[in-house]
Tab-separated table of C-alpha atoms and ligand atoms in Angstrom:
chain	number	residue	atom	x	y	z
A	1	MET	CA	86.250	106.184	118.918
A	2	PRO	CA	83.277	106.422	116.091
A	3	THR	CA	80.376	103.929	116.872
A	4	LEU	CA	80.014	100.751	114.743
A	5	HIS	CA	76.837	99.840	112.378
A	6	PRO	CA	74.734	97.395	114.722
A	7	ARG	CA	75.507	94.104	111.899
A	8	LEU	CA	79.570	95.365	112.515
A	9	ALA	CA	79.133	95.639	116.430
A	10	SER	CA	78.388	91.885	116.802
A	11	VAL	CA	81.116	91.025	114.783
A	12	PHE	CA	83.380	93.255	117.019
A	13	ASP	CA	81.955	91.983	120.006
A	14	GLU	CA	82.237	88.191	119.228
A	15	LEU	CA	85.965	88.392	117.495
A	16	VAL	CA	86.842	90.022	120.880
A	17	ARG	CA	85.509	87.344	122.874
A	18	ARG	CA	86.644	84.227	120.305
A	19	ASN	CA	90.285	86.300	121.118
A	20	PRO	CA	90.664	87.227	124.420
A	21	GLY	CA	93.745	89.688	125.074
A	22	GLU	CA	95.001	90.237	121.073
A	23	VAL	CA	94.995	93.390	121.060
A	24	GLU	CA	96.438	94.649	118.463
A	25	PHE	CA	94.154	92.147	116.311
A	26	HIS	CA	90.848	93.855	118.155
A	27	GLN	CA	92.363	96.833	117.311
A	28	ALA	CA	93.280	95.828	113.214
A	29	ALA	CA	89.885	94.411	113.213
A	30	ARG	CA	87.400	97.677	114.550
A	31	GLU	CA	89.578	100.344	112.043
A	32	VAL	CA	88.205	97.609	108.992
A	33	LEU	CA	85.151	97.277	110.798
A	34	GLU	CA	84.815	101.141	110.919
A	35	SER	CA	85.107	101.470	107.569
A	36	LEU	CA	82.872	99.280	105.846
A	37	GLY	CA	79.535	100.673	108.009
A	38	PRO	CA	78.145	102.089	104.254
A	39	VAL	CA	78.752	98.888	102.388
A	40	VAL	CA	76.508	97.217	104.772
A	41	VAL	CA	74.490	99.168	103.754
A	42	THR	CA	74.988	99.222	100.277
A	43	HIS	CA	75.840	95.458	99.678
A	44	PRO	CA	73.637	93.312	102.075
A	45	GLN	CA	74.420	90.175	100.769
A	46	TYR	CA	77.944	90.084	102.416
A	47	ALA	CA	76.231	90.200	105.763
A	48	GLU	CA	72.679	88.372	104.494
A	49	ALA	CA	75.971	85.586	103.924
A	50	GLU	CA	77.967	86.048	106.813
A	51	ILE	CA	81.330	87.396	105.117
A	52	ILE	CA	82.371	89.484	107.269
A	53	ARG	CA	82.416	87.974	110.336
A	54	ARG	CA	84.085	84.649	108.230
A	55	ILE	CA	86.526	87.212	106.978
A	56	CYS	CA	87.051	87.627	110.848
A	57	GLU	CA	87.486	84.464	111.106
A	58	PRO	CA	91.273	82.670	110.241
A	59	GLU	CA	91.104	79.696	107.975
A	60	ARG	CA	94.308	77.994	109.738
A	61	GLN	CA	96.379	78.666	112.885
A	62	ILE	CA	99.385	77.065	113.204
A	63	ILE	CA	101.361	76.878	116.509
A	64	PHE	CA	104.781	74.901	117.399
A	65	ARG	CA	107.576	74.069	118.353
A	66	VAL	CA	110.912	75.434	117.879
A	67	PRO	CA	114.054	73.892	119.948
A	68	TRP	CA	117.445	74.064	118.757
A	69	VAL	CA	120.972	74.676	120.058
A	70	ASP	CA	122.774	77.990	121.119
A	71	ASP	CA	127.108	77.967	120.617
A	72	SER	CA	127.096	77.054	124.329
A	73	GLY	CA	125.822	73.862	123.771
A	74	GLN	CA	122.484	75.413	125.692
A	75	VAL	CA	118.351	73.538	123.759
A	76	GLN	CA	116.799	76.978	123.203
A	77	LEU	CA	112.772	76.672	122.419
A	78	ASN	CA	110.844	79.150	120.633
A	79	ARG	CA	107.465	79.186	119.515
A	80	GLY	CA	106.859	78.966	116.007
A	81	PHE	CA	103.187	80.968	113.989
A	82	ARG	CA	101.802	80.873	110.775
A	83	VAL	CA	98.193	82.245	110.312
A	84	GLU	CA	96.869	81.170	107.627
A	85	PHE	CA	93.882	83.773	107.038
A	86	ASN	CA	91.785	83.924	103.397
A	87	SER	CA	93.183	82.204	100.431
A	88	ALA	CA	89.914	83.928	97.759
A	89	LEU	CA	92.890	85.660	96.196
A	90	GLY	CA	95.444	83.333	96.054
A	91	PRO	CA	97.336	81.092	97.877
A	92	TYR	CA	98.132	82.721	101.696
A	93	LYS	CA	101.031	85.262	101.055
A	94	GLY	CA	102.462	87.323	103.960
A	95	GLY	CA	105.858	88.050	105.989
A	96	LEU	CA	106.950	85.699	108.969
A	97	ARG	CA	108.265	88.374	112.195
A	98	PHE	CA	111.083	86.775	114.569
A	99	HIS	CA	110.988	89.502	117.268
A	100	PRO	CA	110.845	88.826	121.669
A	101	SER	CA	107.500	90.325	121.387
A	102	VAL	CA	105.725	88.192	118.777
A	103	TYR	CA	103.306	86.210	120.221
A	104	LEU	CA	99.320	85.123	118.794
A	105	GLY	CA	98.186	88.154	118.209
A	106	THR	CA	100.253	90.348	116.880
A	107	ILE	CA	100.822	87.429	113.640
A	108	LYS	CA	96.667	87.862	113.441
A	109	PHE	CA	97.175	91.011	113.378
A	110	LEU	CA	99.999	91.092	111.029
A	111	GLY	CA	97.301	87.548	108.650
A	112	PHE	CA	94.236	90.083	108.564
A	113	GLU	CA	95.715	93.135	108.005
A	114	GLN	CA	97.106	90.981	104.668
A	115	ILE	CA	94.197	90.453	103.019
A	116	PHE	CA	93.083	93.559	102.786
A	117	LYS	CA	96.385	94.610	101.838
A	118	ASN	CA	97.033	92.204	98.751
A	119	SER	CA	93.789	92.284	97.679
A	120	LEU	CA	94.024	95.873	97.046
A	121	SER	CA	97.811	94.967	95.488
A	122	GLY	CA	95.717	93.631	92.552
A	123	MET	CA	97.867	91.359	92.886
A	124	PRO	CA	96.300	86.883	93.190
A	125	ILE	CA	97.600	86.406	96.752
A	126	GLY	CA	95.587	85.344	99.423
A	127	GLY	CA	96.477	87.250	102.770
A	128	GLY	CA	98.788	85.084	106.117
A	129	LYS	CA	101.452	86.402	108.298
A	130	GLY	CA	104.115	83.693	110.695
A	131	GLY	CA	106.793	84.100	112.426
A	132	ALA	CA	108.314	83.031	115.993
A	133	ASP	CA	109.549	84.631	119.705
A	134	PHE	CA	113.107	84.128	118.563
A	135	ASP	CA	115.366	87.330	118.793
A	136	PRO	CA	117.841	86.906	116.685
A	137	LYS	CA	119.600	90.448	118.252
A	138	GLY	CA	123.512	89.106	119.704
A	139	ARG	CA	123.128	85.443	117.883
A	140	SER	CA	125.822	84.285	115.401
A	141	ASP	CA	125.263	83.544	111.629
A	142	ALA	CA	125.352	79.954	112.556
A	143	GLU	CA	122.447	79.956	116.240
A	144	VAL	CA	120.304	81.997	113.099
A	145	MET	CA	120.790	79.281	111.288
A	146	ARG	CA	119.787	76.454	113.707
A	147	PHE	CA	116.952	78.064	113.884
A	148	CYS	CA	115.639	79.133	110.491
A	149	GLN	CA	116.548	75.142	109.938
A	150	SER	CA	114.635	73.854	112.756
A	151	PHE	CA	111.658	75.997	112.170
A	152	MET	CA	111.315	74.611	108.329
A	153	THR	CA	111.705	71.158	109.247
A	154	GLU	CA	108.131	71.716	110.834
A	155	LEU	CA	106.502	74.904	108.551
A	156	TYR	CA	107.334	72.963	105.207
A	157	ARG	CA	104.386	70.548	105.647
A	158	HIS	CA	102.489	73.804	106.018
A	159	ILE	CA	103.839	75.660	102.912
A	160	GLY	CA	103.844	75.582	98.597
A	161	GLU	CA	103.792	78.051	95.662
A	162	TYR	CA	100.472	76.782	95.531
A	163	THR	CA	99.979	77.073	99.292
A	164	ASP	CA	101.389	79.208	101.261
A	165	VAL	CA	104.267	81.495	100.386
A	166	PRO	CA	106.298	82.702	103.463
A	167	ALA	CA	108.780	85.843	103.175
A	168	GLY	CA	110.489	88.662	105.663
A	169	ASP	CA	109.039	91.316	108.431
A	170	ILE	CA	110.820	92.625	111.030
A	171	GLY	CA	114.161	89.994	111.764
A	172	VAL	CA	113.707	88.579	108.899
A	173	GLY	CA	115.660	89.501	106.349
A	174	GLY	CA	117.867	88.086	103.386
A	175	ARG	CA	120.460	85.509	105.233
A	176	GLU	CA	117.169	83.820	107.821
A	177	LEU	CA	115.471	83.770	104.039
A	178	GLY	CA	118.285	81.688	102.991
A	179	TYR	CA	118.342	79.752	105.481
A	180	LEU	CA	115.098	78.339	105.197
A	181	PHE	CA	114.957	78.075	101.767
A	182	GLY	CA	118.213	76.004	101.748
A	183	GLN	CA	115.762	73.785	104.694
A	184	TYR	CA	112.758	73.624	102.428
A	185	LYS	CA	114.965	72.175	99.318
A	186	ARG	CA	116.757	69.598	101.616
A	187	ILE	CA	113.827	68.336	103.307
A	188	THR	CA	111.173	68.442	100.159
A	189	ASN	CA	113.999	67.604	97.175
A	190	ARG	CA	112.416	70.544	95.722
A	191	TYR	CA	114.177	73.427	93.690
A	192	GLU	CA	110.712	75.112	93.765
A	193	SER	CA	111.537	78.736	93.907
A	194	GLY	CA	107.359	80.497	94.570
A	195	VAL	CA	107.832	78.973	98.319
A	196	LEU	CA	109.436	81.257	99.653
A	197	THR	CA	109.817	85.068	98.607
A	198	GLY	CA	112.785	87.952	99.104
A	199	LYS	CA	114.775	85.797	98.178
A	200	GLY	CA	118.272	86.440	96.809
A	201	LEU	CA	119.233	87.398	93.182
A	202	THR	CA	121.140	84.407	92.434
A	203	TRP	CA	118.695	81.693	93.967
A	204	GLY	CA	115.509	82.703	92.566
A	205	GLY	CA	114.832	86.377	93.535
A	206	SER	CA	113.798	89.676	91.727
A	207	GLN	CA	115.635	92.318	91.321
A	208	VAL	CA	113.419	95.330	92.958
A	209	ARG	CA	112.373	93.115	95.875
A	210	THR	CA	114.914	94.611	98.583
A	211	GLU	CA	113.963	97.789	98.023
A	212	ALA	CA	110.264	97.658	96.868
A	213	THR	CA	108.025	98.717	100.384
A	214	GLY	CA	110.322	101.548	100.936
A	215	TYR	CA	110.419	102.749	98.364
A	216	GLY	CA	106.707	101.833	97.508
A	217	THR	CA	106.102	103.837	100.365
A	218	VAL	CA	107.243	106.695	99.132
A	219	TYR	CA	106.223	106.575	95.909
A	220	PHE	CA	103.097	106.450	97.642
A	221	ALA	CA	103.272	109.186	99.480
A	222	GLN	CA	104.493	111.698	96.188
A	223	GLU	CA	101.105	110.449	94.770
A	224	MET	CA	99.118	111.823	97.970
A	225	LEU	CA	101.229	114.893	97.964
A	226	LYS	CA	100.367	115.187	94.169
A	227	ALA	CA	96.899	115.228	95.346
A	228	ARG	CA	97.086	118.025	97.125
A	229	ASP	CA	99.516	119.888	94.798
A	230	ARG	CA	101.991	119.802	96.681
A	231	ALA	CA	105.371	118.334	95.570
A	232	LEU	CA	107.687	115.739	97.056
A	233	GLU	CA	111.371	117.690	96.132
A	234	GLY	CA	112.385	120.225	98.318
A	235	SER	CA	111.050	118.480	101.368
A	236	THR	CA	111.600	117.190	104.660
A	237	ALA	CA	110.878	113.939	106.252
A	238	VAL	CA	111.062	111.598	109.267
A	239	ILE	CA	111.452	108.556	109.233
A	240	SER	CA	111.107	105.846	112.169
A	241	GLY	CA	113.626	102.359	111.958
A	242	SER	CA	116.379	101.903	110.052
A	243	GLY	CA	115.603	98.116	108.594
A	244	ASN	CA	114.816	97.236	105.684
A	245	VAL	CA	111.565	99.712	105.303
A	246	ALA	CA	112.968	102.364	106.726
A	247	ILE	CA	116.660	102.708	104.401
A	248	TYR	CA	114.869	102.225	101.518
A	249	ALA	CA	112.671	104.320	102.024
A	250	ALA	CA	114.739	107.347	102.872
A	251	GLU	CA	116.887	105.950	99.331
A	252	LYS	CA	113.744	106.982	98.065
A	253	VAL	CA	112.962	110.349	99.078
A	254	TYR	CA	116.574	111.016	98.188
A	255	ASP	CA	116.089	109.590	94.914
A	256	LEU	CA	113.206	112.365	94.765
A	257	GLY	CA	114.418	115.557	95.774
A	258	GLY	CA	113.349	115.206	99.495
A	259	THR	CA	116.429	115.595	101.923
A	260	VAL	CA	115.577	112.898	105.340
A	261	VAL	CA	116.178	114.607	108.856
A	262	ALA	CA	115.788	111.610	111.626
A	263	MET	CA	116.001	108.025	111.718
A	264	SER	CA	115.411	106.150	114.579
A	265	ASP	CA	115.909	102.524	116.196
A	266	SER	CA	114.913	100.670	119.130
A	267	SER	CA	117.315	102.538	121.185
A	268	GLY	CA	117.102	106.436	120.356
A	269	TYR	CA	117.369	108.663	117.264
A	270	ILE	CA	119.268	110.877	114.969
A	271	VAL	CA	119.034	114.244	113.674
A	272	ASP	CA	120.856	115.102	111.047
A	273	PRO	CA	120.060	118.871	110.067
A	274	THR	CA	121.954	118.667	106.770
A	275	GLY	CA	120.326	115.729	105.658
A	276	VAL	CA	121.443	111.998	107.220
A	277	ASP	CA	124.061	110.228	105.123
A	278	ILE	CA	121.923	106.423	103.774
A	279	HIS	CA	125.527	104.930	102.973
A	280	LEU	CA	126.344	105.480	106.291
A	281	VAL	CA	122.947	104.168	107.490
A	282	LYS	CA	123.195	101.464	105.489
A	283	GLU	CA	127.335	100.285	106.138
A	284	ILE	CA	126.515	100.787	109.737
A	285	LYS	CA	121.953	99.024	110.538
A	286	GLU	CA	122.333	96.069	107.211
A	287	ARG	CA	126.624	95.329	107.093
A	288	ARG	CA	127.682	95.417	110.408
A	289	ARG	CA	123.867	94.273	112.347
A	290	GLY	CA	125.075	97.578	114.428
A	291	ARG	CA	122.980	100.629	116.405
A	292	ILE	CA	121.328	104.065	114.764
A	293	SER	CA	123.904	105.563	117.741
A	294	GLU	CA	127.592	104.512	116.153
A	295	TYR	CA	126.167	107.253	113.204
A	296	THR	CA	126.506	110.037	115.271
A	297	ASP	CA	130.686	108.843	115.802
A	298	GLU	CA	131.362	108.306	112.448
A	299	ARG	CA	128.878	110.818	111.258
A	300	GLY	CA	131.073	114.086	113.597
A	301	SER	CA	129.818	116.924	111.994
A	302	GLY	CA	126.249	118.199	113.386
A	303	ALA	CA	124.546	115.267	113.971
A	304	ARG	CA	123.360	114.356	117.430
A	305	PHE	CA	121.804	111.176	118.700
A	306	ILE	CA	118.875	111.299	121.531
A	307	ARG	CA	118.208	107.583	123.221
A	308	GLY	CA	114.992	107.118	124.149
A	309	GLY	CA	112.904	110.045	122.765
A	310	SER	CA	110.354	110.543	120.322
A	311	VAL	CA	111.668	110.567	116.778
A	312	TRP	CA	107.577	112.977	116.332
A	313	ASP	CA	109.600	116.198	117.422
A	314	VAL	CA	112.087	116.078	114.362
A	315	PRO	CA	109.914	119.467	112.593
A	316	CYS	CA	109.444	118.242	109.224
A	317	ASP	CA	106.825	117.855	106.125
A	318	LEU	CA	106.848	113.987	105.969
A	319	ALA	CA	106.130	111.615	108.317
A	320	LEU	CA	106.920	107.941	107.824
A	321	PRO	CA	106.540	105.647	110.803
A	322	CYS	CA	108.454	102.605	109.859
A	323	ALA	CA	109.550	100.673	112.233
A	324	THR	CA	106.606	98.162	114.081
A	325	GLN	CA	102.788	98.782	114.909
A	326	ASN	CA	101.767	101.533	117.726
A	327	GLU	CA	104.559	103.081	117.901
A	328	LEU	CA	103.049	106.939	116.843
A	329	SER	CA	100.430	108.276	119.520
A	330	ALA	CA	98.489	110.903	119.988
A	331	LYS	CA	100.440	112.764	121.746
A	332	ALA	CA	103.580	112.296	118.993
A	333	ALA	CA	100.832	112.685	116.728
A	334	ALA	CA	100.013	116.690	118.196
A	335	SER	CA	103.597	116.985	117.922
A	336	LEU	CA	104.033	116.866	114.852
A	337	ILE	CA	101.069	118.341	113.741
A	338	GLY	CA	101.859	121.644	115.989
A	339	ASN	CA	105.178	121.179	114.298
A	340	GLY	CA	103.294	121.747	110.407
A	341	VAL	CA	103.609	118.136	109.037
A	342	LEU	CA	101.919	117.711	105.853
A	343	ALA	CA	101.223	114.152	105.045
A	344	VAL	CA	101.964	111.046	107.484
A	345	VAL	CA	102.089	107.927	105.163
A	346	GLU	CA	102.935	104.633	107.108
A	347	GLY	CA	106.041	102.045	106.004
A	348	ALA	CA	104.840	100.033	108.731
A	349	ASN	CA	101.639	97.823	110.055
A	350	MET	CA	99.759	99.814	111.507
A	351	PRO	CA	102.207	101.779	113.248
A	352	CYS	CA	99.757	104.905	113.976
A	353	THR	CA	97.382	104.018	117.070
A	354	PRO	CA	94.189	104.943	116.590
A	355	ASP	CA	93.931	108.945	118.313
A	356	ALA	CA	96.969	109.921	116.361
A	357	VAL	CA	94.886	108.416	112.749
A	358	ARG	CA	92.038	110.724	113.925
A	359	ALA	CA	93.892	113.576	114.962
A	360	PHE	CA	95.733	113.816	111.448
A	361	GLN	CA	92.483	113.430	110.289
A	362	GLU	CA	90.820	116.158	112.201
A	363	ALA	CA	93.225	118.324	111.711
A	364	GLY	CA	93.437	117.904	107.904
A	365	VAL	CA	96.959	116.477	107.345
A	366	ALA	CA	97.378	114.045	104.537
A	367	PHE	CA	97.364	110.298	106.197
A	368	GLY	CA	98.199	106.903	103.564
A	369	PRO	CA	97.496	103.851	105.313
A	370	GLY	CA	99.841	101.188	105.915
A	371	LYS	CA	97.828	98.488	104.236
A	372	ALA	CA	98.454	100.904	100.481
A	373	ALA	CA	100.828	102.924	101.754
A	374	ASN	CA	103.421	99.727	102.001
A	375	ALA	CA	102.018	97.223	99.801
A	376	GLY	CA	104.815	98.052	97.101
A	377	GLY	CA	106.544	95.063	99.604
A	378	VAL	CA	104.175	92.156	98.404
A	379	ALA	CA	103.591	93.632	95.057
A	380	THR	CA	106.921	92.840	94.565
A	381	SER	CA	107.067	90.087	96.010
A	382	ALA	CA	103.488	88.688	93.459
A	383	LEU	CA	106.254	89.760	90.855
A	384	GLU	CA	108.761	87.390	92.354
A	385	MET	CA	106.430	84.705	92.333
A	386	GLN	CA	105.211	85.712	88.901
A	387	GLN	CA	109.436	85.229	87.883
A	388	ASN	CA	109.457	81.773	89.045
A	389	ALA	CA	106.868	80.837	87.804
A	390	SER	CA	107.788	81.330	84.405
A	391	ARG	CA	111.546	80.671	84.971
A	392	ASP	CA	111.827	84.057	84.237
A	393	SER	CA	114.418	87.402	85.758
A	394	TRP	CA	113.584	90.753	84.967
A	395	ASN	CA	115.980	93.986	85.381
A	396	PHE	CA	115.478	96.404	87.776
A	397	ALA	CA	114.701	99.173	85.687
A	398	TYR	CA	111.642	97.349	83.818
A	399	THR	CA	110.037	96.177	87.606
A	400	GLU	CA	110.773	99.476	88.938
A	401	GLU	CA	108.286	100.079	87.141
A	402	ARG	CA	106.327	97.733	87.757
A	403	LEU	CA	106.234	98.817	91.193
A	404	HIS	CA	105.566	102.224	89.882
A	405	VAL	CA	102.345	101.330	88.413
A	406	ILE	CA	101.195	99.107	91.264
A	407	MET	CA	102.018	102.160	93.930
A	408	ARG	CA	99.483	104.664	91.349
A	409	ASP	CA	97.118	101.930	91.325
A	410	ILE	CA	96.660	101.729	94.783
A	411	HIS	CA	96.758	105.772	95.173
A	412	GLU	CA	94.173	106.023	92.460
A	413	ARG	CA	91.844	102.715	94.204
A	414	CYS	CA	91.804	103.959	96.833
A	415	ALA	CA	90.901	107.585	95.792
A	416	THR	CA	88.368	106.629	94.137
A	417	THR	CA	86.832	104.112	96.842
A	418	ALA	CA	86.165	107.213	98.758
A	419	GLU	CA	85.207	109.258	97.545
A	420	GLU	CA	82.866	107.044	96.059
A	421	TYR	CA	81.416	106.146	99.580
A	422	GLY	CA	81.335	109.797	100.891
A	423	ALA	CA	84.679	110.562	102.922
A	424	PRO	CA	86.976	112.119	99.802
A	425	GLY	CA	90.554	112.327	100.466
A	426	ASN	CA	90.216	109.975	103.315
A	427	TYR	CA	92.534	106.586	102.517
A	428	VAL	CA	91.874	105.000	105.170
A	429	VAL	CA	88.363	104.400	104.079
A	430	GLY	CA	89.441	103.718	100.533
A	431	ALA	CA	91.241	100.789	101.123
A	432	ASN	CA	89.669	99.362	103.125
A	433	ILE	CA	86.568	99.257	101.438
A	434	SER	CA	88.919	98.458	98.049
A	435	GLY	CA	90.375	95.683	99.809
A	436	PHE	CA	87.034	93.862	101.552
A	437	THR	CA	84.914	94.095	98.377
A	438	LYS	CA	87.424	92.254	95.969
A	439	VAL	CA	88.039	89.581	98.546
A	440	ALA	CA	84.238	89.426	99.721
A	441	ASP	CA	82.428	89.070	96.635
A	442	ALA	CA	85.080	86.089	95.657
A	443	MET	CA	84.139	84.672	98.409
A	444	LEU	CA	80.306	85.304	97.924
A	445	ALA	CA	81.493	82.854	94.771
A	446	PHE	CA	82.575	80.686	96.599
A	447	GLY	CA	80.135	79.464	98.775
A	448	VAL	CA	80.005	78.398	102.242
A	449	ILE	CA	83.186	77.757	102.642
B	1	NDP	P1	113.416	95.019	110.049
B	1	NDP	O1	113.585	94.160	111.415
B	1	NDP	O2	114.246	95.846	108.788
B	1	NDP	O3	113.981	96.923	110.455
B	1	NDP	C1	112.741	97.488	111.736
B	1	NDP	C2	113.106	98.486	112.197
B	1	NDP	O4	112.213	98.722	113.307
B	1	NDP	C3	114.445	98.100	113.371
B	1	NDP	O5	114.916	99.556	112.981
B	1	NDP	C4	114.090	98.103	115.029
B	1	NDP	O6	114.794	99.261	115.815
B	1	NDP	C5	112.996	98.682	114.333
B	1	NDP	N1	112.061	98.262	114.996
B	1	NDP	C6	111.198	97.073	115.665
B	1	NDP	N2	110.872	96.718	116.606
B	1	NDP	C7	110.606	97.710	117.230
B	1	NDP	C8	110.136	98.063	117.949
B	1	NDP	N3	109.158	96.969	119.376
B	1	NDP	N4	110.647	99.151	119.423
B	1	NDP	C9	111.034	100.598	118.363
B	1	NDP	N5	111.255	100.169	116.982
B	1	NDP	C10	111.703	99.157	116.663
B	1	NDP	O7	112.214	95.290	110.203
B	1	NDP	P2	111.184	96.244	108.234
B	1	NDP	O8	111.829	96.884	108.065
B	1	NDP	O9	111.683	95.120	107.616
B	1	NDP	O10	109.809	96.064	108.897
B	1	NDP	C11	109.362	97.057	109.450
B	1	NDP	C12	108.185	97.393	109.252
B	1	NDP	O11	107.291	97.178	107.958
B	1	NDP	C13	106.920	96.442	110.506
B	1	NDP	O12	105.669	96.717	110.267
B	1	NDP	C14	106.963	95.405	108.764
B	1	NDP	O13	105.728	95.434	109.209
B	1	NDP	C15	106.763	96.734	107.326
B	1	NDP	N6	106.826	96.028	106.613
B	1	NDP	C16	107.458	94.877	106.168
B	1	NDP	C17	108.134	94.870	105.136
B	1	NDP	C18	109.045	94.065	104.003
B	1	NDP	O14	108.408	94.042	103.026
B	1	NDP	N7	109.902	94.252	105.260
B	1	NDP	C19	106.593	94.911	104.110
B	1	NDP	C20	105.559	95.821	104.981
B	1	NDP	C21	105.170	96.168	105.591
B	1	NDP	P3	115.414	97.812	116.783
B	1	NDP	O15	117.370	97.144	115.087
B	1	NDP	O16	116.706	98.133	117.267
B	1	NDP	O17	115.222	96.403	116.819
B	2	2IT	O1	103.901	92.994	105.549
B	2	2IT	C1	104.104	92.776	104.335
B	2	2IT	O2	103.454	93.226	103.841
B	2	2IT	C2	104.827	91.828	104.193
B	2	2IT	N1	106.009	92.091	105.425
B	2	2IT	C3	106.078	91.635	103.246
B	2	2IT	C4	105.200	89.999	102.937
B	2	2IT	C5	105.662	89.247	100.939
B	2	2IT	O3	105.244	88.016	101.432
B	2	2IT	O4	106.428	90.322	100.448
């Protein structure tokens, strides 16, 4: 593990002591602190004003009970969270995750990442994240609706267009956002479109928001490859996950002339050497809420399903982890490197372990961290807020072009900052320093609050 500047080491020690057991939060914070060494030297004012310590402490953390009744009449109980991490640049902004593994440490790591990602996006949004340890798998629509209504019955008092604007994440898509928005509107008696993003197109949503994270990740990958005189056209890609981010990343890989050879879900992965049929994946995962294993039954012809195992054993030029945190280990990195991968670009949040990231960097593989590469989702959420505020709606082509420009700008910001701080080509350093300094300058301007 790289050593930390002494000033940052004491911040990290304090963070571990104050947040015991929250290992993902420790991991996300450590990565940012490792990048900030040169900033402490060039900008002593940040450390003097304790900006780095303050940025590691959420402004507010809300934990609440979510009781609901299942289809058999049984009372169920979940725990809900909203961590309002930093509002220096705008209202707290970040998704809601519904997954049985969610605990405070998950939401804190995601909220922490979100501060720097949102800053880097160039949009006026702060950082936050929320969710619950609710498992939507196997639940009926009516059960998901009752859960969402109960969740919003507490959450509504903490959010608002100028305060905190949630959206989707794992387990939260169009269906859940519909139930959440409906309940917010009912409780508050306000049609406050800007309170949530990722809304349906007929009730205040933005074109391209559904596609934005996946499309943006691939636009970012395209810029990374261009910077190395390589092209996405003609390349093969392996994508983990088969949810929102993975599906639209795959769609954009095809749009730009590449081929997706493998995708996965939590039970295993499919390999289709002639190219994964993304229409079939959409039908199975989006429409039927089925399992990726169903793909081979319907596709036939050479496609295989491997239960368990690692999707990263499939040789490819481009690896796009789009499922969940720490899904790509050092062992998986060694396998990808051995098979000649050119670039690894994170569609998910923190999917590569620190050892895996180091292995890619040491092997000279281009590595795009999630807080830069997947920022297209939240950036398009900010475009949705902009449309809601002006009661306008833009067409698909215009909105996608805005997203494309945003992703090129983020790439440029990361590359320039990395170079400025003596780490050319290191997008982790570029993203962390660039994201941090903007927030830190705003916090300095506000004084000690
Ligand atoms: P979805 O719920 O749509 O899809 C998640 C996918 O990842 C599914 O295929 C799921 O498989 C798989 N997955 C989830 N948890 C695990 C796990 N513990 N182990 C193995 N596989 C898992 O979520 P999204 O596509 O929205 O999110 C994917 C990632 O992208 C997350 O890290 C999220 O934070 C990040 N992200 C999402 C954004 C968005 O706009 N939605 C924006 C930026 C980042 P299964 O169905 O079997 O559970
Ligand atoms: O991790 C993320 O950036 C998201 N889940 C999207 C957040 C948002 O507010 O659109």
